[in-house]
Short mmCIF file of C-alpha atoms in Angstrom, two decimals:
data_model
loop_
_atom_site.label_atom_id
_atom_site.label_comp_id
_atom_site.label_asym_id
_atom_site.label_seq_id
_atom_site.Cartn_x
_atom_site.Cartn_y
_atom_site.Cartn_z
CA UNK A 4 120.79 109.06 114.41
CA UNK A 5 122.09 111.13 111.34
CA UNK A 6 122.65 109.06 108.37
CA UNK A 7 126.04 108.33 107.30
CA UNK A 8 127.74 110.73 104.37
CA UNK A 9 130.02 109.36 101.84
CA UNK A 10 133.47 110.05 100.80
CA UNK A 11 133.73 111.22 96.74
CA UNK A 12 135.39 107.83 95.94
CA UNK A 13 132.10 105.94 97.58
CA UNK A 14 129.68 108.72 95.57
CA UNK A 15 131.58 107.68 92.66
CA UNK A 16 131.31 103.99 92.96
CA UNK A 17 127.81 104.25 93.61
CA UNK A 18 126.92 106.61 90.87
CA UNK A 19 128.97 104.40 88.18
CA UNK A 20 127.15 101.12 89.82
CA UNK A 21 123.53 102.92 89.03
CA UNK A 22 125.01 104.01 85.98
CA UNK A 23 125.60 100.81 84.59
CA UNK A 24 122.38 99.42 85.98
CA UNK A 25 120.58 102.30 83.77
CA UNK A 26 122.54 100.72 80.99
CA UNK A 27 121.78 97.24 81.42
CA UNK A 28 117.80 98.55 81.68
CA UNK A 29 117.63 100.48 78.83
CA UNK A 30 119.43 97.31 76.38
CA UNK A 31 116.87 94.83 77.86
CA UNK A 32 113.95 97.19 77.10
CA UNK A 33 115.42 97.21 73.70
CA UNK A 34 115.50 93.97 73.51
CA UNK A 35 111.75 94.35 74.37
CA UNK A 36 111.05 96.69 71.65
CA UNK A 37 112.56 94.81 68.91
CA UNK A 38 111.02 91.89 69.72
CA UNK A 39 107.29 93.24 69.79
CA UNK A 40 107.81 95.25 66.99
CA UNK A 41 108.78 91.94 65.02
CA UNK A 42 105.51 90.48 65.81
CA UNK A 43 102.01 91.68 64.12
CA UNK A 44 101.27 94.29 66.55
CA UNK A 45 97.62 95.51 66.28
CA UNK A 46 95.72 99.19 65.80
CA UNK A 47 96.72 101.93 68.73
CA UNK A 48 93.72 101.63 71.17
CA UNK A 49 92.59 102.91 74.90
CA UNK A 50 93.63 100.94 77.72
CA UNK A 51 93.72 100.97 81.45
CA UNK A 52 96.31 100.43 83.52
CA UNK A 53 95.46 98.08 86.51
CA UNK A 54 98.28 96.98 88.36
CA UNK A 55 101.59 97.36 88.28
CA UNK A 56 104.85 94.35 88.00
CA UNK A 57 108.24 95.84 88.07
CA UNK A 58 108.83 95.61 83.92
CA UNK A 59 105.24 94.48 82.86
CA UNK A 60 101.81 96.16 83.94
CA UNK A 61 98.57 94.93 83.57
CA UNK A 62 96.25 96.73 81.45
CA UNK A 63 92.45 96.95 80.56
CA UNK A 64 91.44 96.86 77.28
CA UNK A 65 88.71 99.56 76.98
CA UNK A 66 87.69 99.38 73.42
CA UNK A 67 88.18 96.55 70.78
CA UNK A 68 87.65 93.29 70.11
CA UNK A 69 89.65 92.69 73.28
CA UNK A 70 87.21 94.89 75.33
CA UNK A 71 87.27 94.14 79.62
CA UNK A 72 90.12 91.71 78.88
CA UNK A 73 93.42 92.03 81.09
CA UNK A 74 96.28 92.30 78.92
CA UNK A 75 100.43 92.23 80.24
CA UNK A 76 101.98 94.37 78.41
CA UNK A 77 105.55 96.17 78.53
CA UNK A 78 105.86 99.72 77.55
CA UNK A 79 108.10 101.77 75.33
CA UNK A 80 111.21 103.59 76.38
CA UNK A 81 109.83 107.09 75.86
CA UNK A 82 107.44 106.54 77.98
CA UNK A 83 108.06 108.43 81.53
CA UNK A 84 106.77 106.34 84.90
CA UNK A 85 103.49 104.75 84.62
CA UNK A 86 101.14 104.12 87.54
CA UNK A 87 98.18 102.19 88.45
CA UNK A 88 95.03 104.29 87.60
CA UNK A 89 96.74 105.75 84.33
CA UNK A 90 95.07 105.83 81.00
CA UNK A 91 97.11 104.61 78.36
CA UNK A 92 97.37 103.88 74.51
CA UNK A 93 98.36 100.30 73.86
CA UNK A 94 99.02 98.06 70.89
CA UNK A 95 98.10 94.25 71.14
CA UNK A 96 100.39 91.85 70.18
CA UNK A 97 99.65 87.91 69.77
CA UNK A 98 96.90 86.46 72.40
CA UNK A 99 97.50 88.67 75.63
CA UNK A 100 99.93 90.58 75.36
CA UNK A 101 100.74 94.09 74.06
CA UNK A 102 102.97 97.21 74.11
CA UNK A 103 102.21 100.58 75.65
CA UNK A 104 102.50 103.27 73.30
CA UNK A 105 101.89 106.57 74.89
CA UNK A 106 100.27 107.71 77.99
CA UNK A 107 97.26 109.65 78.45
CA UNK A 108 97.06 113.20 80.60
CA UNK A 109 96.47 112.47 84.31
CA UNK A 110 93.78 114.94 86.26
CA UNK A 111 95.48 113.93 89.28
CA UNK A 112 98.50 111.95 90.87
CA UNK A 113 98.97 110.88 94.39
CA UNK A 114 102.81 110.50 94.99
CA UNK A 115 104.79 110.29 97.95
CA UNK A 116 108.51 110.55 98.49
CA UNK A 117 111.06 107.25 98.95
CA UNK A 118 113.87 106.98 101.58
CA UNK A 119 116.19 108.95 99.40
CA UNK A 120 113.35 112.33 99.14
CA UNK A 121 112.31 110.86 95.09
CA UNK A 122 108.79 111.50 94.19
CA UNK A 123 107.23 107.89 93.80
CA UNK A 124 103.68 107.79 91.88
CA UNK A 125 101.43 105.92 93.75
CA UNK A 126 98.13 106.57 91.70
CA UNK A 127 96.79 108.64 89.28
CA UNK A 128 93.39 109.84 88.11
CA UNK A 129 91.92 109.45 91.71
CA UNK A 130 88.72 111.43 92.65
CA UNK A 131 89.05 110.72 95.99
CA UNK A 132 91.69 109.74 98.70
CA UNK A 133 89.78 107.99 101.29
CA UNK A 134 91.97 107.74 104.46
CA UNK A 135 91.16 105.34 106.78
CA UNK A 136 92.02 105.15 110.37
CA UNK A 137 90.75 102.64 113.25
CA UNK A 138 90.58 102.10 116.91
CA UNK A 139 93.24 99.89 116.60
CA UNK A 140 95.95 100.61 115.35
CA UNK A 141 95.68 103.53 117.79
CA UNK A 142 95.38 106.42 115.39
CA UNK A 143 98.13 109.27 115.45
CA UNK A 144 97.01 112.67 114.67
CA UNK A 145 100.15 113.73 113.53
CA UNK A 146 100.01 110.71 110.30
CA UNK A 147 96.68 112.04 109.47
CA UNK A 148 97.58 115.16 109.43
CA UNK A 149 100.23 114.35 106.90
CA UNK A 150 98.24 112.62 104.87
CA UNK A 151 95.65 115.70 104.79
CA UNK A 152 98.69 117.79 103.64
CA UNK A 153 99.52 115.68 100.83
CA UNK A 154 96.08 115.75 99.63
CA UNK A 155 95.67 119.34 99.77
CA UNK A 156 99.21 119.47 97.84
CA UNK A 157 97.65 117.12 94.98
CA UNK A 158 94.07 118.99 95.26
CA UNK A 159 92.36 116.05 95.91
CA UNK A 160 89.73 115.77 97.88
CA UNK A 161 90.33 113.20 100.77
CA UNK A 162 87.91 111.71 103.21
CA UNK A 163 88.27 110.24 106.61
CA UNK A 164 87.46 106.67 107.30
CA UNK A 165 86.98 105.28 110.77
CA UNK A 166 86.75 101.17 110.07
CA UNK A 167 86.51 98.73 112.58
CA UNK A 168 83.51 100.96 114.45
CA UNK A 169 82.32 98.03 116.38
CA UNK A 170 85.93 98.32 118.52
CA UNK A 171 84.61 100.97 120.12
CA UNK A 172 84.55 101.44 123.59
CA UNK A 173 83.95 103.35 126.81
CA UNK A 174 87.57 103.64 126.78
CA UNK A 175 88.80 104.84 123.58
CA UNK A 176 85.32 106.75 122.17
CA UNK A 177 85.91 110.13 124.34
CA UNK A 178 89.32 110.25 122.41
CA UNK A 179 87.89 109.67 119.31
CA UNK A 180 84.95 111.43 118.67
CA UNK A 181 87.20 114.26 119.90
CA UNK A 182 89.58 113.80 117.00
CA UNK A 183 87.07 113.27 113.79
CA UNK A 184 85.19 116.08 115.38
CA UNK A 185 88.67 118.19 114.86
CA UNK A 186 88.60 117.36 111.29
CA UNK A 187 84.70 117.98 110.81
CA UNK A 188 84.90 121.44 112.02
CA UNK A 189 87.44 122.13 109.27
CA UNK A 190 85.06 120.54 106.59
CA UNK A 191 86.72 117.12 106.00
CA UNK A 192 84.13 114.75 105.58
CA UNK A 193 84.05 111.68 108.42
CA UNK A 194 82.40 108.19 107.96
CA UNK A 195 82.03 105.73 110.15
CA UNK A 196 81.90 102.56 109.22
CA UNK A 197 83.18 98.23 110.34
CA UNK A 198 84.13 96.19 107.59
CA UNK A 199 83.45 93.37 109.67
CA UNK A 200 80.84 90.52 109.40
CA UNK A 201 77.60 91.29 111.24
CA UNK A 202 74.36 92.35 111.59
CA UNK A 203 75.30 95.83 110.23
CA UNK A 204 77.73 94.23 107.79
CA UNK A 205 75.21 95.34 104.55
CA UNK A 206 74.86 99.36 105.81
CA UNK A 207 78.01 99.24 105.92
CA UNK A 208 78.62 98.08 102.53
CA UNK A 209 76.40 100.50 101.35
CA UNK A 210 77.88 103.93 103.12
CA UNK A 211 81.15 102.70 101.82
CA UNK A 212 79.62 101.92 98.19
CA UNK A 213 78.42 105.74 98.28
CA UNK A 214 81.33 107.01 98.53
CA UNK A 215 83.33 105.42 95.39
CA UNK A 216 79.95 104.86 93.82
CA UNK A 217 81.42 106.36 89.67
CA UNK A 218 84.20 107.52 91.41
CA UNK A 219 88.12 106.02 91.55
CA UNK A 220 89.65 106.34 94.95
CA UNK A 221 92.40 105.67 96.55
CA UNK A 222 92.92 103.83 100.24
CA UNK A 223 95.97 105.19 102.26
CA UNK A 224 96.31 104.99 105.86
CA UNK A 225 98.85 102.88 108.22
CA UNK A 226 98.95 98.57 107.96
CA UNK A 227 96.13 96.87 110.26
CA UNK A 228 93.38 99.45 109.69
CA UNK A 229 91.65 97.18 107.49
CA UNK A 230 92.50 99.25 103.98
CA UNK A 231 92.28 94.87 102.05
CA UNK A 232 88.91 94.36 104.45
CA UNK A 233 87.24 96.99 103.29
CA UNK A 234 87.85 95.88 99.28
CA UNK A 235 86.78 92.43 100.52
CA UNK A 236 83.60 93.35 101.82
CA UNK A 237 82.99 95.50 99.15
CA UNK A 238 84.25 92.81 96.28
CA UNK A 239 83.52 89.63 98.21
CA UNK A 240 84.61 87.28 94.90
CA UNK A 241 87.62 88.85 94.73
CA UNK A 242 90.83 87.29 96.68
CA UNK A 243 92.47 89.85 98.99
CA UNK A 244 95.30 88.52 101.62
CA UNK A 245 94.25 90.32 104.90
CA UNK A 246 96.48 90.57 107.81
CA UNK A 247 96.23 90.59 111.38
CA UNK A 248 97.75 93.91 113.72
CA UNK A 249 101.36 92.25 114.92
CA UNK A 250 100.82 90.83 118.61
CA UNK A 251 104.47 92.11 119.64
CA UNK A 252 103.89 95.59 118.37
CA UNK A 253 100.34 96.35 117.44
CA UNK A 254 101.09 97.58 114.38
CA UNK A 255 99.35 95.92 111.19
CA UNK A 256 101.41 94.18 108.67
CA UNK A 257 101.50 94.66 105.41
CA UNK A 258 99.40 92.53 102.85
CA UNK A 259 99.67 94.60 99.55
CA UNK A 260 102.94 94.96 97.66
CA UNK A 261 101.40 96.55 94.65
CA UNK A 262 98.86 98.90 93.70
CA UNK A 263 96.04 97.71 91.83
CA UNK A 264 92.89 98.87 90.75
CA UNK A 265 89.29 96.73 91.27
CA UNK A 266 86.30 97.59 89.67
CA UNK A 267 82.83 97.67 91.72
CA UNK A 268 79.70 96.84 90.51
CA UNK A 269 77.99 100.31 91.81
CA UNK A 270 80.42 101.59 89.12
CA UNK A 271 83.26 102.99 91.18
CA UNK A 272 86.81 101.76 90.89
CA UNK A 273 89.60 101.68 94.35
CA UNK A 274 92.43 101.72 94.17
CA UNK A 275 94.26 99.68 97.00
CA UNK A 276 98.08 101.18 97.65
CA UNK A 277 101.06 99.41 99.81
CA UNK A 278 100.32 100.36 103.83
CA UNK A 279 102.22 103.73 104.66
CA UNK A 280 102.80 103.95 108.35
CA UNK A 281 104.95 107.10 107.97
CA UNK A 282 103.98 109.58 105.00
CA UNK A 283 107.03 111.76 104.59
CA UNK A 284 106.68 115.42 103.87
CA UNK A 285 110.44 116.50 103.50
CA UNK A 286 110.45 117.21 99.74
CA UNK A 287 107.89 119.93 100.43
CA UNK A 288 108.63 124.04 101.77
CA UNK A 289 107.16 125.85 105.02
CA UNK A 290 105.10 127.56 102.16
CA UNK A 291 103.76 124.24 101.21
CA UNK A 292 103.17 122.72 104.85
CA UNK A 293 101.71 126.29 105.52
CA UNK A 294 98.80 125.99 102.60
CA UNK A 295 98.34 121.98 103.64
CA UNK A 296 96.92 123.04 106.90
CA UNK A 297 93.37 124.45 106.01
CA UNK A 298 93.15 127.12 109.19
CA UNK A 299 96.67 128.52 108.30
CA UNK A 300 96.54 128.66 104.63
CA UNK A 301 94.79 132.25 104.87
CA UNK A 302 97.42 133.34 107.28
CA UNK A 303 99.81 132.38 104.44
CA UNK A 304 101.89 135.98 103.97
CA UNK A 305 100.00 137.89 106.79
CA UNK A 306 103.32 137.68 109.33
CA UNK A 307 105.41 140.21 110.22
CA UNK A 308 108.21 138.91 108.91
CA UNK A 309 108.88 137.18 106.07
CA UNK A 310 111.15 134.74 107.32
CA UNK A 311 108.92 134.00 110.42
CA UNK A 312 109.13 130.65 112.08
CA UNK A 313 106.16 130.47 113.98
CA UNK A 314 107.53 130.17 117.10
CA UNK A 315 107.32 133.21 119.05
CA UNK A 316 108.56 135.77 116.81
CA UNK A 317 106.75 139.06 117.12
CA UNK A 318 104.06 139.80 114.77
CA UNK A 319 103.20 136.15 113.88
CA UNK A 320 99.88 135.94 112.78
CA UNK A 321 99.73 132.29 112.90
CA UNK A 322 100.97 132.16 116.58
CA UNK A 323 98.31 134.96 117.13
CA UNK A 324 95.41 132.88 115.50
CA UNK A 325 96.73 129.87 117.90
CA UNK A 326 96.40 131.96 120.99
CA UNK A 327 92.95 132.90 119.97
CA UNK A 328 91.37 129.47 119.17
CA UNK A 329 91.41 129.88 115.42
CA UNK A 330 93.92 126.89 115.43
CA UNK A 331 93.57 123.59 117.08
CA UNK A 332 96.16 123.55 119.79
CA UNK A 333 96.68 120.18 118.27
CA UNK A 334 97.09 121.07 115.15
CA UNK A 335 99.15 123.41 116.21
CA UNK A 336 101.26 121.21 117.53
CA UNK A 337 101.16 118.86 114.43
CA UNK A 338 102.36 121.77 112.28
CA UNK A 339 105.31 122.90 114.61
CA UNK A 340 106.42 119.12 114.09
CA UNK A 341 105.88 118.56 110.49
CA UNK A 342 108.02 121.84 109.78
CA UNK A 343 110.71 120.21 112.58
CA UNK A 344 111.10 117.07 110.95
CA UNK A 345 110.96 118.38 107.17
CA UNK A 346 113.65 120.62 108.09
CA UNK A 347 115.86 117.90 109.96
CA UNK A 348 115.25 115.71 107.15
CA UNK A 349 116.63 118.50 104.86
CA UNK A 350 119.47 119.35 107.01
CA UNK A 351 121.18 115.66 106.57
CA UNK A 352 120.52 116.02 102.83
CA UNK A 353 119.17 112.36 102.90
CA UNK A 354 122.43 110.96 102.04
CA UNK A 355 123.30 107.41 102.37
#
């Protein structure tokens, strides 16, 4: 159902209403300011930021006196969004506390776009996005393959997780060995693995410690597929709610309302992100969805026309390469319906 447009008097209550929230924000960080800068704040020093709360964030003092401590701090108004993962410059205040002064430059950010088509960070500085799927929740070919897409739009690297291995069975396994082998021919890298408590429970442990091992990373992947078990197996002193897949819809439900980042003793850091079950694409071109598709993104330019949909017209090279087994019929698929639902998206201009 198409979402509902507003009259210009309803635009114009709502854009005063945000307006004088943005007011109201920017006094009370003031307010902030002044009072910090009252206090004896100490020297500029590296930090880490670990988790994020709305107003405060939690960093990690890297260097000082203060050095592996967890410190709240609140950050200046000059500052643009900060994000779990980012390296910052921070000033202590008294005990633990602080103010962010400046932020660091990022390598990498993994953001995804809200209800209304924003950009939201979700991480930054990642190595790795490790995407992890299960044999319950059933997974959809169609979320994975918009997760690869925003990877490949980021440039960084991702890697496909099957958890909960030891659900397995005669029934499901023809279905999914067929789709990780998909993603292994194009040169994504698969691992199998259970986060669950058995007799396999310390290989397991150790694949998964391999792959973060001086590395951060970054677990996406719908709620249920066991994203908090994983981090619990891995970090077994460390508290992590985990929830069970909803009996009336099968669908996991979500445990983590913040993203926060744990250290592991083999040296690698996750990153543990909110459950997506729907990563949307819409903010992105054709040309975009066109290069996050490995298989097409050499096609990229090579059709007849410029303006070609890839859906019959003549001279489509990516239609051609379909016909011919160059492209997953699949995948295939998945791309036709990525482009569809970008472009309905589009067409309703997300308004309220």
């Amino acid at each position: 159902m198409s979402k509902r447009r507003l009259n210009k008097q309803q635009q114009w209550r709502i854009q005063k209403i945000q307006a004088e929230r943005s007011v109201r924000a920017e006094r009370k960080e003031r307010q902030i300011d002044q009072q910090l800068d009252a206090s004896e704040l100490g020297d500029e020093q590296a930090g880490l930021l670990i988790a994020h709360y709305g107003q405060q964030l939690d960093v990690e003092a890297l260097e000082g006196e203060r050095k592996g401590r967890v410190v709240r701090c609140h950050m200046r108004t000059n500052i643009d969004s900060l994000v779990t993962g980012d390296r910052v410059i921070w000033r202590p205040g008294s005990e633990d506390t602080g103010i962010i002064v400046a932020r660091s430059e990022r390598h990498s950010l993994l953001q995804r776009p809200d209800n209304f088509g924003q950009l939201k960070p979700v991480a930054a500085n990642i190595d790795h996005i490790i995407l992890v799927i299960a044999p319950e929740p059933e997974p959809h070919d169609n979320l994975i393959d918009r997760y690869l897409v925003a990877a490949e739009s980021t440039g960084i690297p991702p890697i496909l997780l099957l958890n909960k291995s030891d659900l397995i069975n005669h029934q499901n396994a023809p279905g999914l060995d067929q789709l990780l082998s998909r993603y292994e021919s194009l040169g994504y890298p698969v691992v199998r693995t259970s986060a669950r408590a058995n007799e396999d429970s310390q290989r397991h442990a150790e694949e998964i410690e391999a792959l973060v091992r001086a590395k951060t990373c970054v677990f996406v992947g719908q709620s249920g597929v066991g994203k908090s078990s994983i981090i619990q197996t891995l970090m077994p002193d460390i508290s992590i709610r985990v929830g069970a897949l909803s009996e009336s819809t099968g669908k996991g439900t979500h445990t983590t309302t913040t993203a926060k980042l744990f250290h592991l003793a083999c040296g690698g850091n996750l990153i543990d992100s909110p459950g997506i079950r729907e990563f949307g694409l819409w903010h992105m071109n054709p040309q975009e969805i066109e290069y996050g598709f490995r298989e097409i993104r050499p096609l990229i330019g090579e059709c007849k026309f410029r303006n070609c949909r890839h859906l019959g017209e003549p001279g489509c090279a990516i239609m051609a390469a379909a016909e011919d087994g160059r492209i997953n019929p699949d995948r295939m698929h998945s791309f036709r319906r990525i482009l569809a639902d970008m472009a309905e998206q589009q067409s309703r201009g997300l308004s309220l």
